[in-house]
DNA sequence: CCCACTCGGATGACGTCGTCATCTGTATGA
DNA sequence: TCATACAGATGACGACGTCATCCGAGTGGG
């Protein structure tokens, strides 16, 4: 026998999974609440018992993806440098295997309660910065950590948009990521330029 | 008296402008062909005489934005380093003044004829690489050029998503751009990147 | 053991959207 | 002058997000 709460949780899970699947298959426009419901085996109105609207459902998918990513990079083992590269590889991997969910993760927090998605991405940032702090000098952690993460995300985005196959960059995402990591790993705090104004908040 | 071709071109222009406006104001979901038509002062079906579908219209807007950006960075004057900084500043400026159009530009080429948007972004890449080639060694142009452009675009995207105000990165987009430019081009950071370049349109 | 209650889920409906088939009016060219 | 072509207007259709309403099964008290 299934309790009512259990069945409700199962429905929520099924809806979430169906949405993630459809998002993977055809992007946000292919995520139709009607199709989601059908694939989850529930009625059209059922998702509204768990998510305020379509945007909130998509945000919930992204939130789970952020949490999965956080767990993944938090359990990396090896040398600090290897862990850092592992984290970046994990990010690249998400972008390549789940382009649309990747874009959803990196887009602006949406839905009825954006704070939830913000919190999830915040934790990922913390985990990532923890790895960075083992590789670069303490005072450069945020600057280099932020640059690594946002830079790599931009590289991935360019690859997903086909800019390396159809554009003029005669290079690849892998090479760029490697270049960026090498640049940051090589430049040690010795030459910290005076540019660093007061950090934002 | 207006010739038929002239009136048709005017309609196309009005539709394009109306779409860009609505995109600026409320993002892609706010771009309704009905609203576009109304704002352009034409009927609901008129846009279909010039654009295959909504995605093609959005792609046409992005194409024009790429062309405008290409023209802008192609006419920059000053030292090579200043021109490179100016190009990146122009990119940042588009992201800040027209976030949704910026996202449209950096998203995957869409519409009935993606090649058109691809060509436009290709020209921008060429113009940008031309600037980069004056600052870095010949053999590093593509690697560093691609890294600069995609890296900065990732930084902007993070800012647009609010990751610097709600996240754990205790830094700012300006600082990250400066850091990246300094790392790659060994060009001293500008005092304030946000400053003076003219916004796109 | 029974019953009223609760609440997740199902259903019907509404307004809006993208899109297309069809119609109309006017500039064009012979 | 008039037939033609074509931009634009209009009506219609299916699909979508969303909500008001209804249903039925798990639940707790008697």
Tab-separated table of C-alpha atoms (C1' of nucleotides) in Angstrom:
chain	number	residue	atom	x	y	z
A	1	UNK	CA	0.000	0.000	0.000
A	2	UNK	CA	1.147	3.462	-0.758
A	3	UNK	CA	0.440	6.327	1.540
A	4	UNK	CA	-0.911	9.499	0.108
A	5	UNK	CA	2.310	11.388	0.723
A	6	UNK	CA	4.316	8.672	-0.995
A	7	UNK	CA	2.138	8.739	-4.058
A	8	UNK	CA	2.325	12.529	-4.187
A	9	UNK	CA	6.108	12.408	-3.974
A	10	UNK	CA	6.188	9.808	-6.729
A	11	UNK	CA	4.082	12.049	-8.939
A	12	UNK	CA	6.381	14.978	-8.305
A	13	UNK	CA	9.391	12.859	-9.185
A	14	UNK	CA	7.784	11.505	-12.334
A	15	UNK	CA	6.868	15.008	-13.475
A	16	UNK	CA	10.378	16.259	-12.786
A	17	UNK	CA	11.943	13.364	-14.681
A	18	UNK	CA	9.606	13.723	-17.621
A	19	UNK	CA	10.354	17.438	-17.823
A	20	UNK	CA	14.098	16.773	-17.761
A	21	UNK	CA	13.718	14.190	-20.516
A	22	UNK	CA	11.696	16.457	-22.772
A	23	UNK	CA	14.089	19.300	-22.083
A	24	UNK	CA	16.977	17.099	-23.144
A	25	UNK	CA	15.196	15.958	-26.257
A	26	UNK	CA	13.899	19.194	-27.671
A	27	UNK	CA	14.752	22.195	-25.557
A	28	UNK	CA	12.485	24.406	-23.473
A	29	UNK	CA	9.904	24.814	-26.222
A	30	UNK	CA	9.456	21.064	-26.362
A	31	UNK	CA	8.650	20.959	-22.683
A	32	UNK	CA	4.893	21.066	-22.829
A	33	UNK	CA	3.024	20.605	-19.593
A	34	UNK	CA	0.665	18.379	-21.515
A	35	UNK	CA	3.513	16.190	-22.787
A	36	UNK	CA	5.204	16.217	-19.410
A	37	UNK	CA	2.001	15.050	-17.785
A	38	UNK	CA	1.431	12.374	-20.377
A	39	UNK	CA	4.940	11.021	-20.056
A	40	UNK	CA	4.680	11.066	-16.287
A	41	UNK	CA	1.400	9.212	-16.531
A	42	UNK	CA	-0.659	11.858	-14.807
A	43	UNK	CA	-3.282	14.351	-15.858
A	44	UNK	CA	-2.671	17.773	-17.374
A	45	UNK	CA	-3.409	19.566	-14.132
A	46	UNK	CA	-1.405	17.330	-11.824
A	47	UNK	CA	1.895	19.236	-12.124
A	48	UNK	CA	0.201	22.338	-10.746
A	49	UNK	CA	-0.087	20.586	-7.422
A	50	UNK	CA	3.705	20.571	-7.160
A	51	UNK	CA	4.903	23.484	-9.320
A	52	UNK	CA	3.431	26.932	-9.664
A	53	UNK	CA	3.867	27.088	-13.414
A	54	UNK	CA	5.994	25.892	-16.284
A	55	UNK	CA	8.886	28.192	-15.440
A	56	UNK	CA	8.949	26.917	-11.888
A	57	UNK	CA	9.075	23.354	-13.149
A	58	UNK	CA	11.995	24.170	-15.429
A	59	UNK	CA	13.709	25.961	-12.561
A	60	UNK	CA	13.234	22.907	-10.377
A	61	UNK	CA	14.945	20.774	-13.014
A	62	UNK	CA	17.849	23.206	-13.112
A	63	UNK	CA	18.004	23.254	-9.327
A	64	UNK	CA	18.374	19.489	-9.205
A	65	UNK	CA	21.036	19.649	-11.894
A	66	UNK	CA	23.003	22.161	-9.843
A	67	UNK	CA	22.720	19.935	-6.804
A	68	UNK	CA	23.895	16.924	-8.750
A	69	UNK	CA	26.840	18.912	-10.036
A	70	UNK	CA	27.710	20.092	-6.538
A	71	UNK	CA	27.681	16.553	-5.220
A	72	UNK	CA	29.816	15.416	-8.111
A	73	UNK	CA	32.597	17.938	-7.638
A	74	UNK	CA	32.419	17.619	-3.863
A	75	UNK	CA	33.319	13.950	-4.041
A	76	UNK	CA	36.253	14.316	-6.427
A	77	UNK	CA	39.491	12.721	-5.232
A	78	UNK	CA	43.116	13.218	-6.184
A	79	UNK	CA	45.567	16.067	-6.267
A	80	UNK	CA	44.190	19.602	-6.009
A	81	UNK	CA	45.028	20.268	-9.642
A	82	UNK	CA	43.362	17.035	-10.738
A	83	UNK	CA	40.261	17.849	-8.734
A	84	UNK	CA	40.052	21.297	-10.293
A	85	UNK	CA	40.363	19.873	-13.770
A	86	UNK	CA	37.837	17.201	-12.850
A	87	UNK	CA	35.327	19.845	-11.841
A	88	UNK	CA	35.760	21.717	-15.105
A	89	UNK	CA	35.517	18.473	-17.035
A	90	UNK	CA	32.283	17.704	-15.229
A	91	UNK	CA	30.911	21.068	-16.275
A	92	UNK	CA	31.936	20.507	-19.874
A	93	UNK	CA	30.386	17.074	-19.734
A	94	UNK	CA	27.021	18.417	-18.646
A	95	UNK	CA	27.106	20.920	-21.470
A	96	UNK	CA	27.861	18.263	-24.034
A	97	UNK	CA	25.497	15.571	-22.843
A	98	UNK	CA	22.630	17.813	-21.805
A	99	UNK	CA	22.913	21.090	-23.731
A	100	UNK	CA	19.448	22.350	-22.992
A	101	UNK	CA	19.583	21.534	-19.315
A	102	UNK	CA	23.003	23.171	-19.214
A	103	UNK	CA	21.574	26.360	-20.685
A	104	UNK	CA	18.732	26.201	-18.207
A	105	UNK	CA	21.241	25.986	-15.366
A	106	UNK	CA	23.220	28.970	-16.558
A	107	UNK	CA	20.266	31.121	-17.425
A	108	UNK	CA	18.721	33.542	-14.987
A	109	UNK	CA	16.956	31.989	-12.001
A	110	UNK	CA	13.279	31.842	-12.904
A	111	UNK	CA	10.032	30.522	-11.579
A	112	UNK	CA	7.951	31.445	-8.596
A	113	UNK	CA	10.779	30.931	-6.128
A	114	UNK	CA	14.077	31.820	-7.829
A	115	UNK	CA	15.835	31.720	-4.452
A	116	UNK	CA	15.818	27.945	-4.578
A	117	UNK	CA	17.767	27.805	-7.815
A	118	UNK	CA	20.061	30.571	-6.589
A	119	UNK	CA	20.825	28.572	-3.464
A	120	UNK	CA	21.653	25.486	-5.501
A	121	UNK	CA	24.018	27.339	-7.813
A	122	UNK	CA	25.551	29.069	-4.802
A	123	UNK	CA	26.468	25.753	-3.284
A	124	UNK	CA	28.077	24.686	-6.526
A	125	UNK	CA	30.082	27.892	-6.528
A	126	UNK	CA	31.227	27.249	-2.973
A	127	UNK	CA	32.306	23.724	-3.781
A	128	UNK	CA	34.140	24.980	-6.832
A	129	UNK	CA	35.872	27.762	-4.948
A	130	UNK	CA	36.971	25.229	-2.366
A	131	UNK	CA	38.800	23.372	-5.131
A	132	UNK	CA	40.273	26.552	-6.562
A	133	UNK	CA	41.559	27.624	-3.188
A	134	UNK	CA	43.812	24.587	-3.130
A	135	UNK	CA	45.476	25.627	-6.361
A	136	UNK	CA	45.823	29.391	-6.382
A	137	UNK	CA	46.940	31.904	-3.812
A	138	UNK	CA	44.375	32.806	-1.179
A	139	UNK	CA	43.914	36.379	-2.330
A	140	UNK	CA	43.192	35.287	-5.894
A	141	UNK	CA	40.650	32.600	-5.129
A	142	UNK	CA	37.547	34.575	-6.011
A	143	UNK	CA	39.046	36.384	-8.966
A	144	UNK	CA	40.550	33.299	-10.530
A	145	UNK	CA	37.749	31.012	-9.397
A	146	UNK	CA	35.116	33.237	-10.935
A	147	UNK	CA	37.145	33.652	-14.080
A	148	UNK	CA	37.661	29.925	-14.450
A	149	UNK	CA	34.017	29.070	-13.969
A	150	UNK	CA	32.445	31.826	-16.021
A	151	UNK	CA	35.149	31.549	-18.653
A	152	UNK	CA	34.679	27.839	-19.112
A	153	UNK	CA	30.909	28.250	-19.177
A	154	UNK	CA	31.337	30.776	-21.973
A	155	UNK	CA	33.564	28.394	-23.892
A	156	UNK	CA	30.998	25.620	-23.541
A	157	UNK	CA	28.243	27.942	-24.668
A	158	UNK	CA	30.216	28.827	-27.770
A	159	UNK	CA	30.673	25.154	-28.538
A	160	UNK	CA	26.957	24.450	-28.071
A	161	UNK	CA	26.144	27.313	-30.425
A	162	UNK	CA	28.422	25.755	-33.013
A	163	UNK	CA	30.887	28.616	-33.046
A	164	UNK	CA	33.849	26.280	-33.265
A	165	UNK	CA	32.534	24.365	-36.242
A	166	UNK	CA	30.889	27.176	-38.187
A	167	UNK	CA	32.847	30.195	-36.947
A	168	UNK	CA	36.277	31.646	-37.390
A	169	UNK	CA	37.804	30.405	-34.167
A	170	UNK	CA	40.266	27.862	-35.457
A	171	UNK	CA	40.384	26.104	-32.151
A	172	UNK	CA	38.278	23.897	-29.895
A	173	UNK	CA	36.548	24.108	-26.564
A	174	UNK	CA	39.005	21.631	-25.092
A	175	UNK	CA	41.986	23.683	-26.190
A	176	UNK	CA	40.500	26.876	-24.809
A	177	UNK	CA	39.679	25.310	-21.466
A	178	UNK	CA	43.170	23.953	-21.288
A	179	UNK	CA	44.647	27.317	-22.183
A	180	UNK	CA	42.611	29.075	-19.544
A	181	UNK	CA	43.516	26.607	-16.817
A	182	UNK	CA	47.167	26.781	-17.745
A	183	UNK	CA	47.169	30.554	-17.762
A	184	UNK	CA	45.678	30.742	-14.323
A	185	UNK	CA	47.760	27.983	-12.851
A	186	UNK	CA	50.955	29.520	-14.198
A	187	UNK	CA	50.297	33.073	-13.143
A	188	UNK	CA	51.109	33.016	-9.509
A	189	UNK	CA	50.385	35.914	-7.169
A	190	UNK	CA	53.815	37.390	-7.788
A	191	UNK	CA	52.549	39.819	-10.362
A	192	UNK	CA	49.179	40.689	-8.930
A	193	UNK	CA	48.327	43.904	-10.639
A	194	UNK	CA	46.844	46.790	-8.767
A	195	UNK	CA	43.587	46.507	-10.667
A	196	UNK	CA	41.800	44.707	-7.862
A	197	UNK	CA	39.353	47.216	-6.527
A	198	UNK	CA	36.929	46.458	-3.749
A	199	UNK	CA	35.109	43.220	-4.405
A	200	UNK	CA	31.373	43.404	-4.877
A	201	UNK	CA	29.697	42.695	-1.567
B	1	UNK	CA	4.171	58.126	-53.761
B	2	UNK	CA	5.815	55.006	-52.491
B	3	UNK	CA	6.669	52.141	-54.749
B	4	UNK	CA	5.531	48.710	-53.753
B	5	UNK	CA	9.047	47.547	-53.045
B	6	UNK	CA	9.667	50.564	-50.834
B	7	UNK	CA	6.544	49.959	-48.817
B	8	UNK	CA	7.427	46.295	-48.430
B	9	UNK	CA	10.890	47.194	-47.217
B	10	UNK	CA	9.388	49.665	-44.768
B	11	UNK	CA	7.116	46.976	-43.404
B	12	UNK	CA	10.015	44.622	-42.984
B	13	UNK	CA	11.975	47.305	-41.165
B	14	UNK	CA	9.047	48.170	-38.890
B	15	UNK	CA	8.503	44.499	-38.015
B	16	UNK	CA	12.187	44.035	-37.281
B	17	UNK	CA	12.298	47.122	-35.059
B	18	UNK	CA	9.142	46.186	-33.223
B	19	UNK	CA	10.514	42.701	-32.574
B	20	UNK	CA	13.770	44.133	-31.244
B	21	UNK	CA	11.868	46.469	-28.950
B	22	UNK	CA	9.643	43.760	-27.540
B	23	UNK	CA	12.657	41.497	-27.134
B	24	UNK	CA	14.406	44.194	-25.152
B	25	UNK	CA	11.398	44.838	-23.004
B	26	UNK	CA	10.354	41.354	-22.032
B	27	UNK	CA	12.538	38.672	-23.524
B	28	UNK	CA	11.712	36.128	-26.217
B	29	UNK	CA	8.425	35.087	-24.635
B	30	UNK	CA	7.212	38.674	-24.840
B	31	UNK	CA	7.846	38.739	-28.569
B	32	UNK	CA	4.410	37.854	-29.842
B	33	UNK	CA	3.873	38.029	-33.554
B	34	UNK	CA	0.553	39.655	-32.761
B	35	UNK	CA	2.187	42.333	-30.624
B	36	UNK	CA	4.987	42.773	-33.120
B	37	UNK	CA	2.485	43.307	-35.896
B	38	UNK	CA	0.426	45.721	-33.838
B	39	UNK	CA	3.462	47.787	-32.869
B	40	UNK	CA	4.661	47.812	-36.453
B	41	UNK	CA	1.209	48.935	-37.542
B	42	UNK	CA	0.561	45.972	-39.799
B	43	UNK	CA	-1.706	42.966	-39.701
B	44	UNK	CA	-1.027	39.706	-37.910
B	45	UNK	CA	-0.106	37.906	-41.081
B	46	UNK	CA	2.114	40.579	-42.576
B	47	UNK	CA	5.363	39.385	-40.949
B	48	UNK	CA	5.000	36.060	-42.723
B	49	UNK	CA	5.627	37.819	-45.974
B	50	UNK	CA	9.143	38.640	-44.778
B	51	UNK	CA	10.010	35.981	-42.208
B	52	UNK	CA	9.262	32.280	-42.286
B	53	UNK	CA	8.277	32.080	-38.650
B	54	UNK	CA	8.879	33.591	-35.255
B	55	UNK	CA	12.279	31.973	-34.830
B	56	UNK	CA	13.419	33.370	-38.159
B	57	UNK	CA	12.320	36.833	-37.101
B	58	UNK	CA	14.259	36.548	-33.845
B	59	UNK	CA	17.258	35.256	-35.772
B	60	UNK	CA	17.035	38.227	-38.118
B	61	UNK	CA	17.144	40.566	-35.128
B	62	UNK	CA	20.229	38.774	-33.829
B	63	UNK	CA	21.810	38.910	-37.267
B	64	UNK	CA	21.414	42.660	-37.426
B	65	UNK	CA	22.846	42.966	-33.921
B	66	UNK	CA	25.905	40.971	-34.966
B	67	UNK	CA	26.338	43.212	-37.994
B	68	UNK	CA	26.047	46.330	-35.890
B	69	UNK	CA	28.618	44.943	-33.490
B	70	UNK	CA	30.966	44.095	-36.362
B	71	UNK	CA	30.707	47.614	-37.736
B	72	UNK	CA	31.306	49.054	-34.310
B	73	UNK	CA	34.510	47.182	-33.601
B	74	UNK	CA	35.703	47.606	-37.169
B	75	UNK	CA	35.674	51.374	-36.828
B	76	UNK	CA	37.498	51.543	-33.508
B	77	UNK	CA	40.519	53.840	-33.492
B	78	UNK	CA	43.542	54.120	-31.248
B	79	UNK	CA	46.317	51.843	-30.098
B	80	UNK	CA	45.904	48.122	-30.690
B	81	UNK	CA	45.430	47.561	-26.987
B	82	UNK	CA	42.816	50.295	-26.770
B	83	UNK	CA	40.961	48.870	-29.737
B	84	UNK	CA	40.915	45.421	-28.194
B	85	UNK	CA	39.626	46.800	-24.940
B	86	UNK	CA	37.091	48.834	-26.875
B	87	UNK	CA	35.783	45.737	-28.619
B	88	UNK	CA	35.337	43.891	-25.346
B	89	UNK	CA	33.729	46.951	-23.805
B	90	UNK	CA	31.308	47.071	-26.718
B	91	UNK	CA	30.388	43.445	-26.091
B	92	UNK	CA	29.871	44.080	-22.399
B	93	UNK	CA	27.808	47.112	-23.261
B	94	UNK	CA	25.439	45.134	-25.462
B	95	UNK	CA	24.984	42.596	-22.706
B	96	UNK	CA	24.150	45.258	-20.168
B	97	UNK	CA	21.917	47.459	-22.278
B	98	UNK	CA	20.174	44.696	-24.219
B	99	UNK	CA	20.394	41.489	-22.194
B	100	UNK	CA	17.778	39.566	-24.131
B	101	UNK	CA	19.133	40.538	-27.500
B	102	UNK	CA	22.590	39.640	-26.257
B	103	UNK	CA	21.377	36.172	-25.273
B	104	UNK	CA	19.722	35.852	-28.657
B	105	UNK	CA	23.012	36.679	-30.345
B	106	UNK	CA	24.966	34.132	-28.354
B	107	UNK	CA	22.401	31.382	-28.567
B	108	UNK	CA	22.436	28.777	-31.318
B	109	UNK	CA	21.646	30.045	-34.816
B	110	UNK	CA	17.948	29.411	-35.362
B	111	UNK	CA	15.238	30.086	-37.889
B	112	UNK	CA	14.677	28.843	-41.383
B	113	UNK	CA	18.058	30.017	-42.622
B	114	UNK	CA	20.574	29.751	-39.780
B	115	UNK	CA	23.411	30.354	-42.223
B	116	UNK	CA	22.583	34.040	-42.303
B	117	UNK	CA	23.096	34.458	-38.576
B	118	UNK	CA	26.179	32.272	-38.731
B	119	UNK	CA	27.649	34.522	-41.424
B	120	UNK	CA	26.993	37.618	-39.348
B	121	UNK	CA	28.655	36.220	-36.245
B	122	UNK	CA	31.512	34.955	-38.391
B	123	UNK	CA	32.237	38.461	-39.596
B	124	UNK	CA	32.249	39.708	-36.022
B	125	UNK	CA	34.730	36.980	-35.157
B	126	UNK	CA	36.968	38.005	-38.039
B	127	UNK	CA	36.896	41.645	-37.038
B	128	UNK	CA	37.662	40.680	-33.476
B	129	UNK	CA	40.520	38.390	-34.441
B	130	UNK	CA	41.968	41.211	-36.513
B	131	UNK	CA	42.185	43.295	-33.364
B	132	UNK	CA	43.621	40.440	-31.340
B	133	UNK	CA	46.299	39.796	-33.931
B	134	UNK	CA	47.735	43.242	-33.269
B	135	UNK	CA	48.236	42.479	-29.612
B	136	UNK	CA	49.344	38.863	-29.287
B	137	UNK	CA	51.809	36.643	-31.120
B	138	UNK	CA	50.670	35.371	-34.485
B	139	UNK	CA	50.609	31.759	-33.388
B	140	UNK	CA	48.347	32.569	-30.452
B	141	UNK	CA	45.763	34.653	-32.271
B	142	UNK	CA	43.058	32.024	-32.546
B	143	UNK	CA	43.668	30.458	-29.183
B	144	UNK	CA	43.781	33.726	-27.303
B	145	UNK	CA	41.203	35.428	-29.477
B	146	UNK	CA	38.702	32.665	-28.962
B	147	UNK	CA	39.455	32.533	-25.268
B	148	UNK	CA	39.006	36.272	-24.883
B	149	UNK	CA	35.723	36.388	-26.727
B	150	UNK	CA	34.105	33.284	-25.298
B	151	UNK	CA	35.504	34.004	-21.859
B	152	UNK	CA	34.140	37.516	-21.769
B	153	UNK	CA	30.808	36.329	-23.096
B	154	UNK	CA	30.658	33.830	-20.246
B	155	UNK	CA	31.453	36.546	-17.733
B	156	UNK	CA	28.701	38.739	-19.119
B	157	UNK	CA	26.273	35.849	-19.034
B	158	UNK	CA	27.073	35.269	-15.384
B	159	UNK	CA	26.442	38.912	-14.635
B	160	UNK	CA	23.130	38.851	-16.499
B	161	UNK	CA	22.090	35.802	-14.511
B	162	UNK	CA	22.852	37.672	-11.307
B	163	UNK	CA	25.657	35.373	-10.244
B	164	UNK	CA	27.771	38.260	-9.013
B	165	UNK	CA	25.077	39.734	-6.817
B	166	UNK	CA	23.434	36.570	-5.532
B	167	UNK	CA	26.287	34.077	-5.827
B	168	UNK	CA	29.511	33.345	-4.064
B	169	UNK	CA	31.850	34.998	-6.519
B	170	UNK	CA	33.086	37.957	-4.495
B	171	UNK	CA	34.083	39.820	-7.618
B	172	UNK	CA	32.544	41.630	-10.545
B	173	UNK	CA	32.270	41.223	-14.275
B	174	UNK	CA	34.526	44.230	-14.807
B	175	UNK	CA	37.235	42.785	-12.619
B	176	UNK	CA	37.069	39.418	-14.333
B	177	UNK	CA	37.262	40.962	-17.780
B	178	UNK	CA	40.242	43.018	-16.698
B	179	UNK	CA	41.905	39.962	-15.239
B	180	UNK	CA	41.357	37.927	-18.377
B	181	UNK	CA	42.619	40.660	-20.687
B	182	UNK	CA	45.651	41.176	-18.521
B	183	UNK	CA	46.440	37.486	-18.398
B	184	UNK	CA	46.200	37.066	-22.143
B	185	UNK	CA	47.317	40.290	-23.706
B	186	UNK	CA	49.494	41.663	-20.951
B	187	UNK	CA	47.564	44.862	-21.400
B	188	UNK	CA	47.027	46.960	-18.367
B	189	UNK	CA	43.387	46.992	-17.314
B	190	UNK	CA	41.317	50.029	-18.042
B	191	UNK	CA	40.188	52.161	-15.146
B	192	UNK	CA	36.571	51.295	-15.636
B	193	UNK	CA	35.335	49.059	-18.413
B	194	UNK	CA	31.722	50.049	-17.900
B	195	UNK	CA	32.438	53.534	-19.079
B	196	UNK	CA	32.048	55.266	-22.301
B	197	UNK	CA	31.480	53.218	-25.388
B	198	UNK	CA	28.280	53.803	-27.255
B	199	UNK	CA	25.658	51.149	-26.658
B	200	UNK	CA	24.425	49.246	-29.650
B	201	UNK	CA	21.627	51.313	-30.973
C	1	DC	C1'	-16.337	-1.058	11.616
C	2	DC	C1'	-18.103	3.059	9.744
C	3	DC	C1'	-18.158	7.720	8.264
C	4	DA	C1'	-17.119	12.502	7.275
C	5	DC	C1'	-13.068	14.850	5.905
C	6	DT	C1'	-8.980	16.155	3.045
C	7	DC	C1'	-6.400	16.754	-0.562
C	8	DG	C1'	-3.995	15.007	-4.729
C	9	DG	C1'	-5.444	14.192	-9.094
C	10	DA	C1'	-8.800	14.380	-13.275
C	11	DT	C1'	-11.615	17.058	-16.331
C	12	DG	C1'	-13.696	20.844	-18.867
C	13	DA	C1'	-13.170	25.394	-20.269
C	14	DC	C1'	-11.066	29.919	-21.557
C	15	DG	C1'	-7.933	33.085	-23.585
C	16	DT	C1'	-3.747	33.501	-26.237
C	17	DC	C1'	-0.475	32.009	-29.236
C	18	DG	C1'	1.745	30.528	-34.010
C	19	DT	C1'	0.418	29.480	-38.401
C	20	DC	C1'	-1.988	29.105	-42.754
C	21	DA	C1'	-5.697	29.459	-46.434
C	22	DT	C1'	-8.133	32.760	-48.454
C	23	DC	C1'	-9.489	37.234	-49.854
C	24	DT	C1'	-8.682	42.242	-51.139
C	25	DG	C1'	-6.712	46.314	-52.830
C	26	DT	C1'	-3.311	48.627	-55.307
C	27	DA	C1'	1.065	49.496	-57.941
C	28	DT	C1'	2.881	47.695	-62.253
C	29	DG	C1'	3.613	46.962	-67.104
C	30	DA	C1'	2.038	46.001	-71.686
D	1	DT	C1'	-7.027	50.800	-69.934
D	2	DC	C1'	-6.900	46.574	-67.954
D	3	DA	C1'	-5.109	42.071	-66.492
D	4	DT	C1'	-1.653	40.648	-63.320
D	5	DA	C1'	1.117	39.967	-59.287
D	6	DC	C1'	1.953	40.571	-54.820
D	7	DA	C1'	1.874	42.867	-50.063
D	8	DG	C1'	-1.161	42.986	-46.684
D	9	DA	C1'	-5.809	41.900	-44.126
D	10	DT	C1'	-8.863	38.559	-42.272
D	11	DG	C1'	-10.875	34.344	-40.500
D	12	DA	C1'	-10.027	29.947	-38.782
D	13	DC	C1'	-7.641	25.977	-36.508
D	14	DG	C1'	-4.926	23.384	-33.429
D	15	DA	C1'	-1.932	23.558	-29.418
D	16	DC	C1'	-0.602	25.583	-25.367
D	17	DG	C1'	-0.681	27.508	-20.242
D	18	DT	C1'	-3.685	28.067	-16.740
D	19	DC	C1'	-7.607	27.749	-13.687
D	20	DA	C1'	-12.270	26.481	-11.644
D	21	DT	C1'	-14.508	22.632	-10.630
D	22	DC	C1'	-15.314	17.925	-9.599
D	23	DC	C1'	-14.023	13.133	-8.105
D	24	DG	C1'	-12.272	9.440	-5.362
D	25	DA	C1'	-9.226	7.223	-2.427
D	26	DG	C1'	-6.353	7.384	1.978
D	27	DT	C1'	-7.102	9.085	6.959
D	28	DG	C1'	-8.373	9.792	11.600
D	29	DG	C1'	-12.099	9.927	15.032
D	30	DG	C1'	-16.044	7.622	16.869
